[in-house]
N, CA, C and O of each residue as an XYZ file, in Angstrom:
584
protein
N     144.875    141.911     47.178
C     144.306    141.039     47.980
C     144.244    139.740     47.164
O     143.357    139.687     46.312
N     144.837    138.975     47.264
C     144.849    138.026     46.123
C     143.241    136.757     46.454
O     142.729    136.742     47.573
N     142.888    136.167     45.717
C     141.973    135.445     45.162
C     142.128    133.714     46.962
O     141.427    133.105     47.770
N     143.164    133.817     46.616
C     143.510    132.395     47.267
C     143.708    133.172     48.169
O     143.189    132.410     48.985
N     144.115    134.366     49.027
C     144.512    134.463     51.117
C     142.597    134.753     50.424
O     142.266    133.815     49.699
N     142.021    135.319     50.508
C     140.621    136.349     50.468
C     139.650    134.089     50.327
O     139.216    134.013     51.476
N     139.473    133.456     50.015
C     139.521    132.397     50.586
C     139.735    131.515     51.571
O     138.941    130.893     52.277
N     141.871    131.555     51.502
C     142.231    131.359     53.170
C     141.445    131.353     54.415
O     141.332    130.481     55.276
N     140.666    133.116     54.262
C     140.431    133.835     55.347
C     139.096    133.263     55.854
O     138.623    132.877     56.923
N     138.642    133.422     54.307
C     137.199    132.841     55.035
C     136.957    130.887     55.356
O     136.047    130.388     56.018
N     137.689    130.410     54.895
C     137.874    128.544     54.974
C     138.137    128.862     57.408
O     137.458    128.510     58.373
N     139.381    129.612     57.261
C     139.675    129.594     58.982
C     138.453    130.531     59.513
O     137.893    129.915     60.419
N     137.874    131.706     59.300
C     136.918    131.717     59.930
C     136.037    130.547     60.546
O     135.963    130.209     61.727
N     135.179    129.849     59.083
C     134.436    128.983     59.151
C     134.902    127.972     60.714
O     134.226    127.899     61.740
N     136.371    127.227     60.414
C     136.608    126.933     61.299
C     136.741    127.361     62.267
O     136.741    126.534     63.178
N     136.906    128.659     62.621
C     136.584    129.361     63.790
C     134.758    128.815     64.534
O     134.313    128.240     65.527
N     134.330    129.362     63.468
C     133.167    129.033     64.184
C     132.702    127.751     64.066
O     131.505    127.749     64.354
N     133.058    126.767     63.803
C     132.590    125.888     63.623
C     133.620    125.379     65.431
O     132.980    124.687     66.222
N     134.246    125.559     65.601
C     134.624    125.001     66.718
C     134.543    125.828     68.008
O     135.135    125.517     69.041
N     133.964    126.628     67.901
C     132.995    127.347     69.056
C     132.307    126.965     69.464
O     132.366    126.780     70.679
N     130.527    126.367     68.299
C     129.366    126.141     68.485
C     130.008    124.383     68.509
O     129.107    123.617     68.166
N     130.661    124.022     68.670
C     130.881    122.314     68.619
C     131.050    122.343     70.765
O     130.627    121.569     71.623
N     131.787    123.514     70.832
C     133.302    122.534     71.853
C     132.283    123.703     72.961
O     133.091    123.616     73.885
N     131.525    124.374     73.359
C     130.233    124.772     74.355
C     129.175    123.652     74.446
O     128.562    123.190     73.483
N     129.037    123.254     75.821
C     128.315    122.523     76.133
C     126.796    122.382     75.662
O     126.238    122.031     76.701
N     126.109    122.438     74.962
C     124.958    122.674     74.012
C     124.136    122.837     75.637
O     123.750    123.999     75.767
N     123.733    121.807     77.077
C     123.137    121.507     78.597
C     124.174    123.190     79.422
O     125.363    123.471     79.577
N     122.818    123.887     79.736
C     123.260    124.051     81.183
C     123.252    123.314     82.971
O     122.528    122.342     83.188
N     124.093    123.893     84.071
C     123.887    124.346     85.367
C     122.864    124.884     85.740
O     122.530    125.938     85.199
N     122.094    124.329     86.743
C     120.744    125.134     87.253
C     119.965    124.223     88.494
O     119.988    123.066     88.915
N     119.336    125.382     88.764
C     118.558    124.653     90.088
C     117.067    124.287     89.844
O     116.306    124.458     88.892
N     116.991    123.938     90.594
C     115.646    123.510     90.675
C     114.390    124.633     90.259
O     113.479    124.415     89.461
N     114.522    125.335     90.698
C     113.955    126.516     90.381
C     113.916    127.107     89.712
O     113.005    127.923     89.574
N     114.964    126.975     88.910
C     115.510    127.614     87.543
C     115.014    126.587     86.588
O     114.731    127.068     85.491
N     114.813    125.182     86.715
C     114.568    124.364     85.548
C     112.899    124.426     85.449
O     112.439    124.412     84.307
N     111.766    124.509     86.805
C     110.429    125.071     87.076
C     110.482    125.916     86.072
O     109.466    126.100     85.401
N     111.773    126.643     85.756
C     110.875    128.206     85.251
C     110.381    127.932     83.680
O     109.452    128.167     82.907
N     111.876    127.160     83.780
C     112.006    127.175     81.699
C     110.861    126.161     81.477
O     109.963    126.499     80.706
N     110.814    125.169     81.968
C     109.369    124.356     82.029
C     108.001    125.003     81.710
O     107.228    124.690     80.805
N     107.821    126.287     82.945
C     106.796    127.680     82.789
C     106.196    128.126     81.776
O     104.999    128.388     81.651
N     107.810    128.298     80.363
C     108.054    129.148     79.410
C     107.800    128.690     78.623
O     107.739    129.226     77.516
N     107.416    126.907     78.982
C     106.990    125.909     77.641
C     108.728    125.540     77.053
O     108.801    125.466     75.826
N     109.783    125.363     77.659
C     111.048    125.423     76.937
C     111.761    123.664     77.464
O     112.037    123.180     78.561
N     111.825    123.234     76.283
C     111.395    121.641     76.465
C     113.563    120.970     76.536
O     113.869    119.860     76.100
N     114.481    121.811     77.061
C     115.733    122.320     76.939
C     116.432    121.182     77.904
O     116.696    121.774     78.951
N     116.694    120.309     77.971
C     117.730    119.312     78.979
C     118.271    120.613     79.867
O     118.442    121.771     79.486
N     118.513    119.934     81.385
C     118.988    121.149     81.886
C     120.156    120.274     82.977
O     120.076    119.110     82.583
N     120.979    120.310     83.916
C     121.701    119.819     84.633
C     121.833    120.271     85.719
O     122.037    121.482     85.801
N     121.751    119.327     87.136
C     120.901    119.755     88.260
C     121.829    118.844     89.000
O     122.177    117.676     88.829
N     122.274    120.297     90.381
C     124.070    118.942     91.170
C     122.883    118.949     92.473
O     122.232    119.829     93.035
N     122.948    118.162     92.539
C     122.444    117.969     94.191
C     123.127    117.097     94.397
O     124.032    116.709     93.658
N     122.593    116.332     96.141
C     123.212    115.483     96.940
C     122.010    114.418     97.379
O     121.011    115.124     97.243
N     121.524    113.051     97.851
C     119.718    112.532     97.868
C     119.979    113.157     99.125
O     120.982    113.710     99.576
N     118.746    112.919     99.624
C     118.102    113.409    101.398
C     118.656    112.618    102.231
O     119.030    111.498    101.881
N     118.797    113.067    103.451
C     119.209    111.842    103.916
C     118.560    112.497    105.736
O     118.112    113.630    105.912
N     118.656    111.738    106.514
C     117.700    111.885    107.456
C     119.193    111.778    108.513
O     120.225    111.144    108.292
N     118.834    112.654    109.706
C     119.968    112.954    110.896
C     120.932    111.592    110.897
O     122.142    111.807    110.973
N     120.480    110.196    110.817
C     121.211    109.287    111.155
C     122.497    109.193    109.323
O     122.892    108.232    108.663
N     122.649    110.281    109.220
C     122.838    110.044    107.788
C     122.396    109.213    106.753
O     123.213    109.457    105.865
N     121.565    108.333    106.287
C     120.119    107.306    105.762
C     119.942    107.709    104.933
O     119.957    108.920    105.154
N     119.633    107.442    103.367
C     119.685    108.516    102.449
C     117.637    107.934    102.358
O     117.206    106.789    102.489
N     116.858    109.181    102.108
C     115.143    108.754    102.536
C     114.760    109.089    100.518
O     115.182    109.382     99.399
N     113.907    108.814    101.188
C     112.984    109.849     99.930
C     112.871    109.028     98.792
O     112.326    109.295     97.721
N     113.564    107.794     99.213
C     114.371    106.358     97.863
C     113.157    105.151     97.634
O     112.883    104.203     98.370
N     112.434    105.638     96.092
C     111.768    104.741     95.817
C     111.790    103.678     94.771
O     111.248    104.184     93.788
N     112.088    102.659     94.539
C     112.351    101.127     93.450
C     111.666     99.996     94.131
O     111.478     99.901     95.344
N     111.312     99.142     93.201
C     110.669     97.703     93.510
C     110.656     97.393     91.562
O     110.240     97.670     90.437
N     111.500     96.599     92.457
C     112.043     96.002     90.634
C     110.943     94.855     90.564
O     110.847     94.771     89.340
N     110.398     94.283     90.871
C     109.356     93.774     91.181
C     108.259     94.076     90.247
O     108.164     93.402     89.221
N     107.271     95.188     90.539
C     106.654     96.334     90.385
C     107.016     96.149     88.934
O     106.618     95.297     88.140
N     108.202     97.544     88.706
C     108.835     97.801     87.170
C     110.404     97.948     87.888
O     110.944     98.374     88.909
N     110.693     97.333     86.697
C     112.336     97.681     87.027
C     112.950     98.136     86.334
O     114.158     98.038     86.118
N     111.624     99.104     85.573
C     112.703    101.273     84.589
C     111.483    101.862     84.932
O     110.688    102.423     84.178
N     111.353    101.555     87.023
C     110.872    103.040     86.809
C     112.010    103.417     89.004
O     111.948    102.597     89.920
N     112.548    104.352     89.061
C     113.061    104.280     90.268
C     112.831    105.971     90.737
O     112.766    106.705     89.751
N     112.773    106.283     91.319
C     112.540    107.670     92.194
C     112.813    107.672     93.397
O     112.812    106.727     94.185
N     113.276    109.733     93.713
C     114.052    109.427     94.715
C     114.231    110.988     94.734
O     114.073    111.606     93.681
N     114.452    111.439     95.528
C     114.490    113.174     96.577
C     115.659    113.973     96.281
O     116.514    113.552     97.060
N     116.257    115.073     95.445
C     117.244    115.013     95.648
C     117.015    116.723     96.146
O     115.913    117.249     95.991
N     118.181    117.484     96.745
C     118.153    118.197     97.878
C     120.116    119.300     96.271
O     121.299    119.122     95.980
N     118.892    120.271     95.941
C     119.959    120.585     95.629
C     120.853    122.454     96.017
O     120.653    123.365     96.819
N     121.759    122.194     94.966
C     122.287    123.555     95.912
C     122.072    124.387     96.666
O     122.847    124.906     97.470
N     120.813    124.626     96.444
C     120.487    125.908     96.659
C     119.330    125.686     98.095
O     118.470    126.385     98.633
N     120.021    124.004     98.351
C     118.056    123.229     99.772
C     117.198    123.308     99.316
O     116.241    123.496    100.067
N     116.909    123.228     97.835
C     115.903    122.914     97.452
C     114.876    121.369     97.375
O     114.952    121.292     96.149
N     114.234    120.454     97.658
C     113.753    119.311     97.707
C     113.119    119.083     96.109
O     112.253    119.854     95.695
N     113.592    118.051     95.336
C     112.151    118.229     94.915
C     112.552    116.284     94.182
O     113.662    115.757     94.252
N     111.266    115.616     93.549
C     110.841    114.732     93.538
C     111.870    114.095     92.184
O     111.839    114.992     91.341
N     112.857    112.793     91.583
C     113.251    112.742     90.682
C     112.515    111.598     90.221
O     112.358    110.851     91.187
N     112.014    111.141     89.225
C     111.457    110.326     88.514
C     112.650    110.063     87.069
O     113.041    110.846     86.204
N     112.891    108.910     87.274
C     113.811    107.544     86.143
C     113.325    106.926     86.290
O     112.967    106.459     87.371
N     112.954    106.475     84.736
C     112.054    105.480     83.966
C     113.717    104.725     83.141
O     114.360    105.104     82.162
N     113.943    103.423     84.211
C     115.389    102.975     83.965
C     116.338    102.228     85.442
O     116.671    102.943     86.387
N     116.562    101.171     85.406
C     117.275    100.493     86.909
C     117.631    101.337     87.602
O     118.275    102.292     87.168
N     117.355    101.222     88.650
C     118.205    102.249     89.999
C     119.400    101.978     89.291
O     119.438    101.130     88.400
N     120.667    102.848     89.740
C     121.908    103.142     89.530
C     122.658    102.224     90.237
O     122.056    102.301     91.308
N     123.730    101.224     90.470
C     124.499    100.872     91.649
C     125.411    101.362     92.523
O     126.471    101.778     92.054
N     125.255    101.396     93.518
C     125.808    102.752     94.274
C     125.310    103.919     94.793
O     125.683    104.737     95.635
N     124.254    103.762     93.979
C     123.584    105.133     94.390
C     122.695    105.478     96.071
O     121.818    106.254     96.453
N     123.295    104.710     96.506
C     122.940    105.381     98.039
C     124.021    105.752     98.913
O     123.801    106.360     99.961
N     125.744    105.258     98.359
C     127.095    105.477     98.372
C     127.169    106.565     97.633
O     128.363    106.833     97.498
N     126.446    107.394     97.040
C     127.364    108.235     95.864
C     127.847    109.739     96.681
O     126.945    109.870     97.509
N     128.521    110.573     96.808
C     128.346    112.512     97.244
C     127.384    112.663     96.689
O     126.265    112.531     97.185
N     127.686    113.034     95.305
C     126.341    114.006     95.483
C     126.600    113.631     93.923
O     127.617    113.136     93.436
N     125.276    114.042     93.216
C     124.512    112.749     91.641
C     123.889    114.490     91.709
O     123.448    115.199     92.613
N     124.233    114.742     89.691
C     124.587    115.400     88.430
C     123.148    114.345     87.785
O     123.274    113.127     87.657
N     121.968    115.022     87.473
C     120.650    115.256     86.642
C     120.457    115.376     85.761
O     119.283    115.729     85.868
N     120.696    115.386     84.563
C     120.129    114.898     83.458
C     118.914    114.952     82.757
O     118.310    113.960     82.348
N     118.445    116.502     82.579
C     116.111    116.187     82.366
C     115.884    117.056     82.630
O     116.484    118.040     83.062
N     114.356    116.648     82.252
C     113.943    118.643     82.847
C     112.840    118.384     83.707
O     112.445    117.267     84.042
N     112.362    119.495     84.048
C     110.976    119.526     84.651
C     109.696    119.415     83.464
O     109.485    120.137     82.489
N     108.852    118.057     84.033
C     107.446    117.871     84.029
C     106.479    118.060     84.858
O     106.644    117.140     85.659
N     105.462    118.722     85.236
C     104.458    119.203     86.503
C     105.438    119.041     87.735
O     106.571    119.521     87.700
N     105.185    118.677     88.304
C     105.607    118.465     89.063
C     106.683    117.645     90.158
O     106.840    117.623     91.379
N     107.386    116.922     88.828
C     108.271    116.112     89.266
C     109.760    116.865     88.190
O     109.640    118.038     87.836
N     110.912    116.153     87.820
C     111.799    116.439     87.889
C     112.088    114.808     86.853
O     112.391    113.674     87.226
N     111.912    115.190     85.931
C     112.468    114.063     84.772
C     113.076    114.026     83.628
O     113.027    114.629     82.555
N     114.114    112.526     84.471
C     115.245    112.941     84.379
C     115.833    111.610     83.178
O     115.265    110.561     82.876
N     117.216    112.192     82.676
C     116.916    111.072     80.979
C     118.586    110.334     81.341
O     119.133    109.602     80.515
N     119.172    110.648     82.573
C     120.573    110.296     82.732
C     121.107    110.964     83.924
O     120.595    111.991     84.369
N     122.291    110.305     84.528
C     122.012    110.273     86.203
C     123.879    109.582     86.416
O     124.494    108.520     86.322
N     124.140    111.178     86.780
C     126.056    110.884     87.061
C     126.048    110.456     88.205
O     125.142    110.630     89.020
N     127.088    109.834     88.380
C     127.129    109.392     90.710
C     129.209    110.066     91.015
O     130.209    109.595     90.474
N     129.160    110.843     91.695
C     129.756    110.947     92.074
C     130.100    110.302     93.450
O     129.675    110.928     94.421
N     130.995    108.833     93.775
C     131.352    108.593     94.602
C     132.635    108.015     95.316
O     133.370    107.117     94.905
N     132.733    108.789     96.556
C     133.628    108.827     97.012
C     134.923    107.651     97.020
O     135.997    107.737     96.424
N     134.420    106.516     97.922
C     135.259    105.176     97.507
C     136.123    104.848     96.215
O     137.074    104.089     96.028
N     135.483    105.636     95.477
C     135.830    105.082     93.532
C     136.638    106.590     93.428
O     136.285    107.309     92.493
N     137.528    107.017     94.190
C     138.353    108.542     93.623
C     139.447    108.335     94.863
O     140.518    108.908     94.669
N     139.339    107.680     95.968
C     140.424    106.741     97.163
C     141.304    106.275     96.682
O     140.856    105.868     95.610
N     142.656    105.949     96.742
C     143.663    104.955     96.410
C     144.112    104.234     96.991
O     145.127    104.348     97.678
N     143.517    103.428     96.854
C     143.719    102.284     97.889
C     142.703    101.474     99.030
O     142.533    100.355     99.514
N     142.147    102.906     99.096
C     140.721    102.599    100.282
C     139.696    101.976     99.651
O     139.065    102.211     98.621
N     139.644    100.716    100.895
C     138.257    100.009    100.679
C     136.969    100.864    101.647
O     137.339    101.508    102.629
N     135.992    100.829    101.410
C     135.417    101.260    102.304
C     133.918    100.303    102.990
O     132.747    100.143    102.645
N     134.756     99.869    104.059
C     134.212     98.726    105.081
C     132.919     99.155    106.079
O     133.058     99.989    106.975
N     131.866     98.590    105.850
C     131.383     98.549    106.407
C     131.318     97.221    108.277
O     131.297     95.994    108.172
N     131.312     97.543    108.882
C     131.438     96.570    110.475
C     129.971     96.293    110.797
O     128.894     96.888    110.807
N     130.435     95.186    111.033
C     128.698     93.971    111.399
C     129.129     93.679    112.179
O     130.354     93.783    112.112
N     128.616     93.150    113.392
C     128.430     92.485    115.065
C     127.209     91.564    114.499
O     126.074     91.707    114.045
N     128.389     90.257    114.886
C     128.029     89.096    114.456
C     127.334     88.368    115.949
O     128.031     87.873    116.835
N     125.698     88.447    115.979
C     125.309     88.108    117.113
C     125.426     86.642    117.909
O     124.772     85.739    117.387
N     125.976     86.393    118.783
C     126.114     84.950    119.191
C     125.261     83.846    119.855
O     125.760     83.637    120.961
N     124.147     83.018    119.646
C     123.495     81.937    119.283
C     124.204     80.989    120.818
O     125.270     80.394    120.979
N     123.045     81.225    121.702
C     124.101     80.791    122.808
C     122.445     79.437    122.946
O     121.228     79.563    123.084
N     123.425     78.274    122.802
C     122.119     76.740    123.306
C     122.750     76.281    123.963
O     122.393     75.261    124.552
């Protein structure tokens, strides 16, 4: 075999290794139990957790705390992962727009003690995926008698 052929094969092998290593996602999708175990083992790896906001029987979001007058860069909420575990999440940034209306939430971060420290939030809002449908909430006007 010629030296140029060997050199060419080595270049192709290196290119394949680079493509495979950069093509895989560095983070993994887990639930809060796995994230907690990783933190106990000393791992600082960022993970993705998929879930829904905690809601009451009436469908209203509960467990959300945001007071921009006190601290505009501190937002706390409760997320229920796909296995049903509720977890307090702390996001040190302003509350994302349409957070209350989101259908599904993906948070990226890691466990720190008893809370999940979130660095990034991805929202899936149903109104953004419907063709031309506008979501309206009906408000009844109260008539004043004079």
